[in-house]
CSV table of C-alpha atoms in Angstrom, one decimal:
chain,number,residue,atom,x,y,z
A,1,MET,CA,-33.8,-24.1,5.1
A,2,VAL,CA,-33.5,-27.8,4.7
A,3,THR,CA,-29.9,-29.0,4.6
A,4,LYS,CA,-29.2,-30.2,1.0
A,5,LYS,CA,-28.6,-33.9,0.7
A,6,ILE,CA,-25.1,-34.6,-0.3
A,7,THR,CA,-24.6,-37.6,-2.5
A,8,VAL,CA,-21.0,-37.3,-3.4
A,9,PRO,CA,-18.5,-36.1,-0.8
A,10,PHE,CA,-17.0,-32.7,-1.6
A,11,GLU,CA,-13.4,-33.9,-2.1
A,12,GLU,CA,-14.5,-36.4,-4.8
A,13,LYS,CA,-16.5,-34.0,-6.8
A,14,GLU,CA,-15.4,-32.9,-10.3
A,15,LEU,CA,-13.5,-29.6,-10.7
A,16,TRP,CA,-16.5,-27.7,-12.0
A,17,ALA,CA,-19.0,-29.2,-9.5
A,18,LYS,CA,-16.6,-28.0,-6.8
A,19,GLN,CA,-16.5,-24.5,-8.3
A,20,LYS,CA,-20.3,-24.4,-8.5
A,21,ASP,CA,-20.6,-25.4,-4.8
A,22,ILE,CA,-18.0,-22.7,-3.8
A,23,PHE,CA,-19.8,-20.1,-5.8
A,24,ILE,CA,-23.2,-20.9,-4.4
A,25,ALA,CA,-21.8,-21.1,-0.8
A,26,PHE,CA,-20.2,-17.7,-1.0
A,27,PHE,CA,-22.9,-16.0,-3.1
A,28,ARG,CA,-25.6,-17.0,-0.6
A,29,SER,CA,-23.6,-15.9,2.5
A,30,GLY,CA,-22.6,-12.6,0.8
A,31,ILE,CA,-26.0,-11.6,-0.3
A,32,LEU,CA,-27.6,-12.5,3.0
A,33,GLY,CA,-24.9,-11.0,5.2
A,34,PHE,CA,-26.6,-7.8,6.3
A,35,GLY,CA,-24.5,-5.7,8.6
A,36,GLY,CA,-21.1,-6.1,7.0
A,37,GLY,CA,-18.3,-8.7,6.9
A,38,PRO,CA,-18.5,-10.0,10.5
A,39,SER,CA,-22.2,-10.8,10.1
A,40,THR,CA,-21.4,-13.2,7.2
A,41,ILE,CA,-19.1,-15.4,9.4
A,42,PRO,CA,-21.9,-17.6,10.7
A,43,LEU,CA,-23.5,-17.8,7.3
A,44,VAL,CA,-20.2,-18.8,5.7
A,45,LYS,CA,-19.8,-21.5,8.4
A,46,LYS,CA,-23.2,-22.8,7.7
A,47,GLU,CA,-22.6,-23.2,4.0
A,48,VAL,CA,-19.0,-24.4,4.2
A,49,VAL,CA,-19.2,-26.8,7.1
A,50,ASP,CA,-22.9,-27.8,7.4
A,51,ILE,CA,-24.3,-27.7,3.9
A,52,PHE,CA,-21.4,-28.5,1.5
A,53,LYS,CA,-19.1,-30.1,4.1
A,54,MET,CA,-16.0,-28.6,2.5
A,55,MET,CA,-14.2,-28.6,5.8
A,56,ASN,CA,-14.9,-29.6,9.4
A,57,ASP,CA,-15.7,-27.4,12.4
A,58,GLU,CA,-12.1,-27.3,13.7
A,59,GLU,CA,-10.6,-26.4,10.3
A,60,PHE,CA,-13.1,-23.6,10.0
A,61,SER,CA,-12.2,-22.1,13.4
A,62,ASP,CA,-8.5,-22.2,12.5
A,63,VAL,CA,-9.3,-20.3,9.3
A,64,LEU,CA,-11.3,-17.8,11.4
A,65,SER,CA,-8.7,-17.2,14.1
A,66,ILE,CA,-5.9,-16.8,11.6
A,67,GLY,CA,-8.1,-14.5,9.5
A,68,ASN,CA,-8.7,-12.4,12.6
A,69,THR,CA,-5.0,-12.0,13.2
A,70,LEU,CA,-4.4,-10.5,9.8
A,71,PRO,CA,-5.5,-7.1,8.5
A,72,GLY,CA,-8.2,-6.4,6.0
A,73,PRO,CA,-11.8,-7.3,5.5
A,74,ILE,CA,-12.6,-10.6,7.1
A,75,ALA,CA,-15.2,-11.8,4.6
A,76,THR,CA,-12.9,-11.7,1.6
A,77,LYS,CA,-10.0,-13.2,3.5
A,78,MET,CA,-12.1,-16.2,4.6
A,79,ALA,CA,-13.6,-16.6,1.1
A,80,GLY,CA,-10.3,-16.4,-0.6
A,81,TYR,CA,-8.6,-18.8,1.7
A,82,ILE,CA,-11.3,-21.3,2.0
A,83,GLY,CA,-11.8,-21.2,-1.8
A,84,TYR,CA,-8.0,-21.8,-2.2
A,85,ARG,CA,-8.0,-24.6,0.3
A,86,VAL,CA,-10.8,-26.6,-1.1
A,87,GLY,CA,-10.7,-25.6,-4.8
A,88,GLY,CA,-7.2,-24.4,-5.6
A,89,TRP,CA,-6.4,-21.0,-7.3
A,90,LEU,CA,-9.6,-21.3,-9.4
A,91,GLY,CA,-11.5,-21.8,-6.1
A,92,LEU,CA,-10.0,-18.7,-4.7
A,93,VAL,CA,-11.1,-16.6,-7.6
A,94,THR,CA,-14.6,-18.1,-7.6
A,95,ALA,CA,-15.1,-17.5,-3.9
A,96,LEU,CA,-13.9,-13.9,-4.1
A,97,ILE,CA,-16.1,-13.1,-7.1
A,98,ALA,CA,-19.1,-14.7,-5.4
A,99,THR,CA,-18.5,-12.7,-2.2
A,100,VAL,CA,-17.7,-9.3,-3.6
A,101,LEU,CA,-19.4,-8.8,-7.0
A,102,PRO,CA,-23.1,-9.1,-6.3
A,103,THR,CA,-23.2,-6.5,-3.5
A,104,VAL,CA,-20.8,-4.1,-5.2
A,105,VAL,CA,-22.9,-4.0,-8.4
A,106,LEU,CA,-26.0,-3.4,-6.3
A,107,MET,CA,-24.3,-0.6,-4.5
A,108,ILE,CA,-23.1,1.1,-7.7
A,109,VAL,CA,-26.5,0.8,-9.4
A,110,LEU,CA,-28.4,2.2,-6.4
A,111,LEU,CA,-26.1,5.0,-5.5
A,112,ALA,CA,-25.4,6.1,-9.1
A,113,SER,CA,-29.2,6.4,-9.7
A,114,LEU,CA,-29.5,8.4,-6.5
A,115,ASN,CA,-26.8,10.7,-7.7
A,116,GLU,CA,-28.7,11.5,-10.9
A,117,PHE,CA,-31.3,13.2,-8.7
A,118,LYS,CA,-28.9,14.7,-6.4
A,119,ASP,CA,-30.0,18.3,-6.8
A,120,PHE,CA,-33.6,17.7,-6.0
A,121,ASP,CA,-34.6,18.9,-2.5
A,122,PHE,CA,-36.2,15.6,-1.8
A,123,VAL,CA,-32.9,13.8,-2.3
A,124,LYS,CA,-31.0,16.4,-0.3
A,125,GLY,CA,-33.4,15.8,2.5
A,126,MET,CA,-32.9,12.1,2.2
A,127,THR,CA,-29.1,12.6,2.8
A,128,ASN,CA,-29.8,14.8,5.8
A,129,GLY,CA,-32.1,12.1,7.2
A,130,VAL,CA,-29.4,9.5,7.0
A,131,VAL,CA,-26.4,11.3,8.6
A,132,PRO,CA,-27.7,11.1,12.2
A,133,ILE,CA,-28.5,7.4,11.8
A,134,VAL,CA,-24.9,6.8,10.6
A,135,ALA,CA,-23.7,8.8,13.6
A,136,VAL,CA,-25.6,6.5,15.9
A,137,MET,CA,-24.3,3.4,14.1
A,138,LEU,CA,-20.7,4.6,14.4
A,139,GLY,CA,-21.3,5.6,18.0
A,140,VAL,CA,-22.4,2.1,18.8
A,141,LEU,CA,-19.5,0.6,16.9
A,142,THR,CA,-17.1,2.9,18.9
A,143,TRP,CA,-18.6,1.6,22.1
A,144,ASP,CA,-18.2,-2.0,20.9
A,145,PHE,CA,-14.5,-1.4,20.2
A,146,LEU,CA,-14.1,0.2,23.6
A,147,MET,CA,-15.7,-2.8,25.3
A,148,LYS,CA,-13.7,-5.2,23.2
A,149,SER,CA,-10.4,-3.5,24.1
A,150,LYS,CA,-11.3,-3.4,27.8
A,151,LYS,CA,-12.1,-7.1,27.6
A,152,SER,CA,-8.9,-8.2,25.8
A,153,LEU,CA,-6.4,-5.7,27.3
A,154,GLY,CA,-7.8,-4.8,30.7
A,155,TRP,CA,-8.8,-1.2,31.4
A,156,LYS,CA,-5.3,-0.1,32.4
A,157,ILE,CA,-3.4,-1.0,29.2
A,158,GLY,CA,-6.5,-0.3,27.2
A,159,SER,CA,-6.8,3.3,28.5
A,160,ILE,CA,-3.0,3.9,28.0
A,161,ILE,CA,-3.3,3.0,24.3
A,162,LEU,CA,-6.6,4.8,24.0
A,163,VAL,CA,-5.2,8.1,25.4
A,164,ALA,CA,-1.9,7.8,23.5
A,165,SER,CA,-3.8,7.2,20.2
A,166,PHE,CA,-6.1,10.1,20.9
A,167,ILE,CA,-3.1,12.4,21.5
A,168,ALA,CA,-1.2,11.2,18.4
A,169,MET,CA,-4.1,11.0,15.9
A,170,ILE,CA,-6.5,13.7,17.0
A,171,LEU,CA,-4.3,16.3,18.7
A,172,LEU,CA,-1.1,15.9,16.8
A,173,GLY,CA,-2.6,14.7,13.5
A,174,VAL,CA,-0.3,11.7,13.0
A,175,HIS,CA,-1.5,9.4,10.2
A,176,PRO,CA,-3.6,6.6,11.6
A,177,GLY,CA,-1.5,4.1,9.7
A,178,ILE,CA,1.6,5.1,11.5
A,179,VAL,CA,-0.1,4.8,14.9
A,180,ILE,CA,-1.5,1.3,14.0
A,181,ALA,CA,1.9,0.2,12.7
A,182,VAL,CA,3.6,1.3,16.0
A,183,LEU,CA,1.0,-0.6,18.0
A,184,LEU,CA,1.5,-3.8,16.0
A,185,VAL,CA,5.3,-3.6,16.5
A,186,LEU,CA,4.7,-3.1,20.2
A,187,ALA,CA,2.4,-6.1,20.3
A,188,LEU,CA,5.2,-8.3,18.9
A,189,ALA,CA,8.1,-6.6,20.8
A,190,LEU,CA,6.9,-6.0,24.3
A,191,PRO,CA,7.6,-8.8,26.8
A,192,ILE,CA,4.8,-11.1,27.7
A,193,LYS,CA,3.5,-11.1,31.3
A,194,LYS,CA,3.0,-14.4,33.1
A,195,GLU,CA,-0.8,-14.3,33.1
A,196,GLU,CA,-0.8,-13.8,29.4
A,197,LYS,CA,1.4,-16.8,28.9
A,198,ASN,CA,-0.9,-19.0,30.8
A,199,GLN,CA,-3.9,-18.1,28.7
B,1,MET,CA,-2.2,8.7,-12.0
B,2,VAL,CA,-5.7,8.6,-10.6
B,3,TYR,CA,-5.7,4.8,-10.6
B,4,PHE,CA,-2.5,4.9,-8.6
B,5,HIS,CA,-4.1,7.2,-6.1
B,6,ILE,CA,-7.2,5.0,-5.9
B,7,PHE,CA,-4.9,2.0,-5.3
B,8,LEU,CA,-3.1,3.8,-2.5
B,9,ALA,CA,-6.3,5.1,-0.9
B,10,PHE,CA,-7.6,1.6,-0.5
B,11,PHE,CA,-4.4,-0.3,-0.1
B,12,PHE,CA,-3.6,1.4,3.2
B,13,PRO,CA,-7.0,0.9,4.8
B,14,GLY,CA,-7.0,-2.7,3.6
B,15,ILE,CA,-3.5,-3.5,5.0
B,16,LEU,CA,-4.0,-1.5,8.2
B,17,GLY,CA,-7.6,-2.4,9.0
B,18,TYR,CA,-7.0,-4.9,11.8
B,19,GLY,CA,-10.2,-6.3,13.2
B,20,GLY,CA,-12.2,-6.8,10.0
B,21,GLY,CA,-14.1,-4.5,7.6
B,22,PRO,CA,-15.6,-2.0,10.0
B,23,SER,CA,-12.2,-1.1,11.4
B,24,SER,CA,-11.2,0.0,8.0
B,25,ILE,CA,-14.1,2.5,7.6
B,26,PRO,CA,-12.4,5.4,9.4
B,27,LEU,CA,-9.2,4.7,7.5
B,28,ILE,CA,-11.1,4.8,4.2
B,29,GLU,CA,-12.7,8.1,5.3
B,30,HIS,CA,-9.3,9.5,6.2
B,31,GLU,CA,-8.0,8.8,2.6
B,32,VAL,CA,-11.2,9.6,0.6
B,33,VAL,CA,-12.4,12.7,2.5
B,34,ASP,CA,-9.3,14.2,4.2
B,35,ASN,CA,-6.4,13.1,2.0
B,36,TYR,CA,-7.7,13.1,-1.6
B,37,GLY,CA,-10.9,15.2,-1.2
B,38,TRP,CA,-12.9,13.0,-3.5
B,39,MET,CA,-16.0,13.3,-1.3
B,40,THR,CA,-17.4,15.5,1.5
B,41,THR,CA,-18.2,14.0,4.9
B,42,SER,CA,-21.9,14.1,4.0
B,43,GLU,CA,-21.4,12.3,0.7
B,44,PHE,CA,-19.3,9.7,2.5
B,45,SER,CA,-22.0,9.3,5.0
B,46,GLU,CA,-24.5,8.5,2.2
B,47,VAL,CA,-22.2,5.9,0.9
B,48,LEU,CA,-21.7,4.4,4.3
B,49,ALA,CA,-25.4,4.4,5.1
B,50,LEU,CA,-26.4,2.7,1.9
B,51,GLY,CA,-23.5,0.3,2.2
B,52,ASN,CA,-24.8,-0.6,5.7
B,53,ALA,CA,-28.2,-1.1,4.4
B,54,LEU,CA,-27.1,-3.5,1.7
B,55,PRO,CA,-25.9,-7.0,2.4
B,56,GLY,CA,-22.3,-8.2,2.1
B,57,PRO,CA,-18.9,-7.1,3.3
B,58,ILE,CA,-18.8,-3.3,3.9
B,59,ALA,CA,-15.1,-2.6,3.0
B,60,THR,CA,-15.5,-4.0,-0.5
B,61,LYS,CA,-18.8,-2.3,-1.1
B,62,MET,CA,-17.4,1.0,-0.2
B,63,ALA,CA,-14.2,0.5,-2.2
B,64,GLY,CA,-16.1,-0.6,-5.3
B,65,PHE,CA,-18.5,2.3,-5.2
B,66,ILE,CA,-16.0,5.0,-4.4
B,67,GLY,CA,-13.6,3.7,-7.0
B,68,TYR,CA,-16.5,3.8,-9.5
B,69,GLU,CA,-17.4,7.4,-8.5
B,70,VAL,CA,-13.8,8.6,-8.9
B,71,ALA,CA,-12.8,6.8,-12.1
B,72,GLY,CA,-15.6,4.6,-13.5
B,73,ILE,CA,-15.5,0.8,-13.8
B,74,PRO,CA,-11.7,0.6,-14.0
B,75,GLY,CA,-11.6,2.7,-10.8
B,76,ALA,CA,-14.0,0.2,-9.1
B,77,ILE,CA,-11.8,-2.7,-10.1
B,78,VAL,CA,-8.6,-1.0,-8.9
B,79,ALA,CA,-10.2,-0.1,-5.6
B,80,LEU,CA,-11.5,-3.6,-5.1
B,81,LEU,CA,-8.1,-5.2,-5.9
B,82,ALA,CA,-6.4,-2.8,-3.5
B,83,THR,CA,-8.8,-3.7,-0.8
B,84,VAL,CA,-8.9,-7.4,-1.2
B,85,GLY,CA,-5.6,-8.3,-2.7
B,86,PRO,CA,-2.9,-7.5,-0.2
B,87,SER,CA,-4.6,-9.0,2.9
B,88,LEU,CA,-5.4,-12.1,0.9
B,89,VAL,CA,-1.9,-12.6,-0.4
B,90,LEU,CA,-0.7,-12.1,3.1
B,91,MET,CA,-3.2,-14.6,4.4
B,92,LEU,CA,-2.0,-17.2,2.0
B,93,ILE,CA,1.7,-16.6,2.6
B,94,LEU,CA,1.6,-16.1,6.4
B,95,LEU,CA,-0.9,-18.8,7.1
B,96,ASN,CA,1.7,-21.5,7.7
B,97,ILE,CA,3.8,-19.3,9.9
B,98,LEU,CA,0.9,-17.9,12.0
B,99,TYR,CA,-0.6,-21.3,12.1
B,100,ARG,CA,2.5,-22.6,13.8
B,101,TYR,CA,2.5,-19.8,16.3
B,102,ARG,CA,-1.2,-19.3,16.6
B,103,ASN,CA,-1.1,-19.9,20.4
B,104,SER,CA,1.7,-17.4,20.9
B,105,PRO,CA,0.5,-14.6,23.1
B,106,ARG,CA,2.3,-12.0,21.0
B,107,VAL,CA,0.4,-13.1,17.9
B,108,LYS,CA,-2.8,-13.1,19.8
B,109,ARG,CA,-2.0,-9.6,21.0
B,110,LEU,CA,-1.7,-8.1,17.5
B,111,SER,CA,-5.4,-7.4,17.0
B,112,SER,CA,-6.2,-6.4,20.6
B,113,PHE,CA,-3.5,-3.7,20.7
B,114,VAL,CA,-5.1,-2.0,17.8
B,115,LEU,CA,-8.6,-1.9,19.2
B,116,PRO,CA,-8.3,1.3,21.2
B,117,ALA,CA,-6.8,3.2,18.2
B,118,ILE,CA,-9.7,2.1,16.1
B,119,ALA,CA,-12.1,3.2,18.8
B,120,ILE,CA,-10.6,6.7,18.7
B,121,LEU,CA,-10.9,6.8,15.0
B,122,LEU,CA,-14.6,5.7,15.2
B,123,ALA,CA,-15.3,8.2,17.9
B,124,ASP,CA,-13.8,10.9,15.8
B,125,MET,CA,-16.0,9.9,12.9
B,126,THR,CA,-19.1,9.8,15.1
B,127,PHE,CA,-18.3,13.4,16.1
B,128,ASP,CA,-17.8,14.4,12.4
B,129,PHE,CA,-21.2,13.0,11.5
B,130,PHE,CA,-22.8,14.6,14.4
B,131,ASN,CA,-21.4,18.0,13.4
B,132,THR,CA,-22.3,17.5,9.7
B,133,SER,CA,-25.9,16.8,10.8
B,134,TYR,CA,-25.9,19.7,13.2
B,135,ASP,CA,-24.8,22.1,10.4
B,136,ALA,CA,-27.4,20.7,8.0
B,137,VAL,CA,-30.5,20.4,10.0
B,138,GLY,CA,-29.8,22.0,13.4
B,139,LEU,CA,-29.5,20.6,16.9
B,140,LEU,CA,-33.1,19.6,17.6
B,141,ALA,CA,-33.7,17.5,14.5
B,142,THR,CA,-30.2,15.9,14.9
B,143,VAL,CA,-30.9,14.9,18.5
B,144,VAL,CA,-34.4,13.7,17.8
B,145,LEU,CA,-33.3,11.6,14.8
B,146,MET,CA,-30.3,10.2,16.7
B,147,ALA,CA,-32.5,9.2,19.7
B,148,ALA,CA,-35.0,7.6,17.4
B,149,ALA,CA,-32.3,5.7,15.5
B,150,TYR,CA,-30.7,4.5,18.7
B,151,PHE,CA,-34.0,3.3,20.0
B,152,ALA,CA,-34.9,1.5,16.8
B,153,LEU,CA,-31.5,-0.1,16.3
B,154,GLU,CA,-30.3,-0.9,19.7
B,155,ARG,CA,-33.5,-1.3,21.8
B,156,MET,CA,-36.0,-2.7,19.3
B,157,LYS,CA,-33.3,-4.4,17.3
B,158,ILE,CA,-34.8,-3.3,14.0
B,159,HIS,CA,-32.7,-4.2,11.0
B,160,PRO,CA,-30.4,-1.3,9.9
B,161,ALA,CA,-31.7,-1.6,6.4
B,162,PHE,CA,-35.2,-0.6,7.6
B,163,VAL,CA,-34.0,2.2,9.9
B,164,ILE,CA,-32.0,3.7,7.0
B,165,MET,CA,-35.0,3.4,4.7
B,166,ALA,CA,-37.1,5.2,7.4
B,167,GLY,CA,-34.4,7.9,7.7
B,168,LEU,CA,-34.4,8.4,3.9
B,169,VAL,CA,-38.2,8.8,3.9
B,170,VAL,CA,-38.3,11.1,6.9
B,171,GLY,CA,-35.4,13.2,5.4
B,172,GLY,CA,-37.0,13.4,2.0
B,173,PHE,CA,-40.3,14.8,3.3
B,174,PHE,CA,-39.3,16.9,6.3
B,175,LEU,CA,-35.6,18.0,6.0
């Protein structure tokens, strides 16, 4: 795609011209972001930094790192915050609608029409065909998370938390939310080792 | 009352889903399948598969659709607000504080401490899906389909949307 020629810098644009840019930026990155929220990050960056020049590279990485520190879906956090930063409250709403709405509507229309034909054997078979594929995707995602935790925690702390969460959630049936909340408190409360300080 | 339940079902996964959308998937499953019984594991897998095949953030797609299934358009809106709202408000409020301490090792540690717990939840779900498939089509078909899906997704790097479409077709004709 050819980078659009910018005649007026983003900050000097009219209110509605800004909203239009925000909408286009997040609509495009939402509708092209196959593979869930994280896959939209590079697309959002391209739109926000390269095409519309709403913020520079460094501001964008700050938004991303803070977004990663907070809970919840990353795509909407980024959209909402960037929209707010560059277009005020209206920008926040615009960016969120552009990110969420098109794909949700698509999803409801497709799945609702599939449900109409639910009782046909063909459709039942389709469901059966998809379950193993989802299992593989989740298995791969599991592996990703294991590797990520090994990388950021080391295998020792990583395995301690892994085994403890397995016992708590799977064997004892503690609600995942409680386990996660405890881990967050520990992350803030436990003393910091020297090597972590120097990072 | 149902709207309140929908709100809660998506509020917790949203607020506890550290590490982006995918980490909230097992939390959503916990609420929707285990806690409220709105869907079976296999219905949930259908939603997840189609959600993965479509573009855009996964958490909001699932919330929007499940909310719609349970209570129509208002349900979809409630589920979306519960998913998006809290973390966004938090983001706007905490931004300044976290920005100031963004180099603090404790703050950096927040998301990494949660990773192993999410891995367990995902592994548990993988196991659930394997079992569901085993019950529905037997061991041989499950293993063959999983091997084919793994090969296509991870080795040949075929886009998930195409693999899922292939799964739908194969399932429709043969299973």
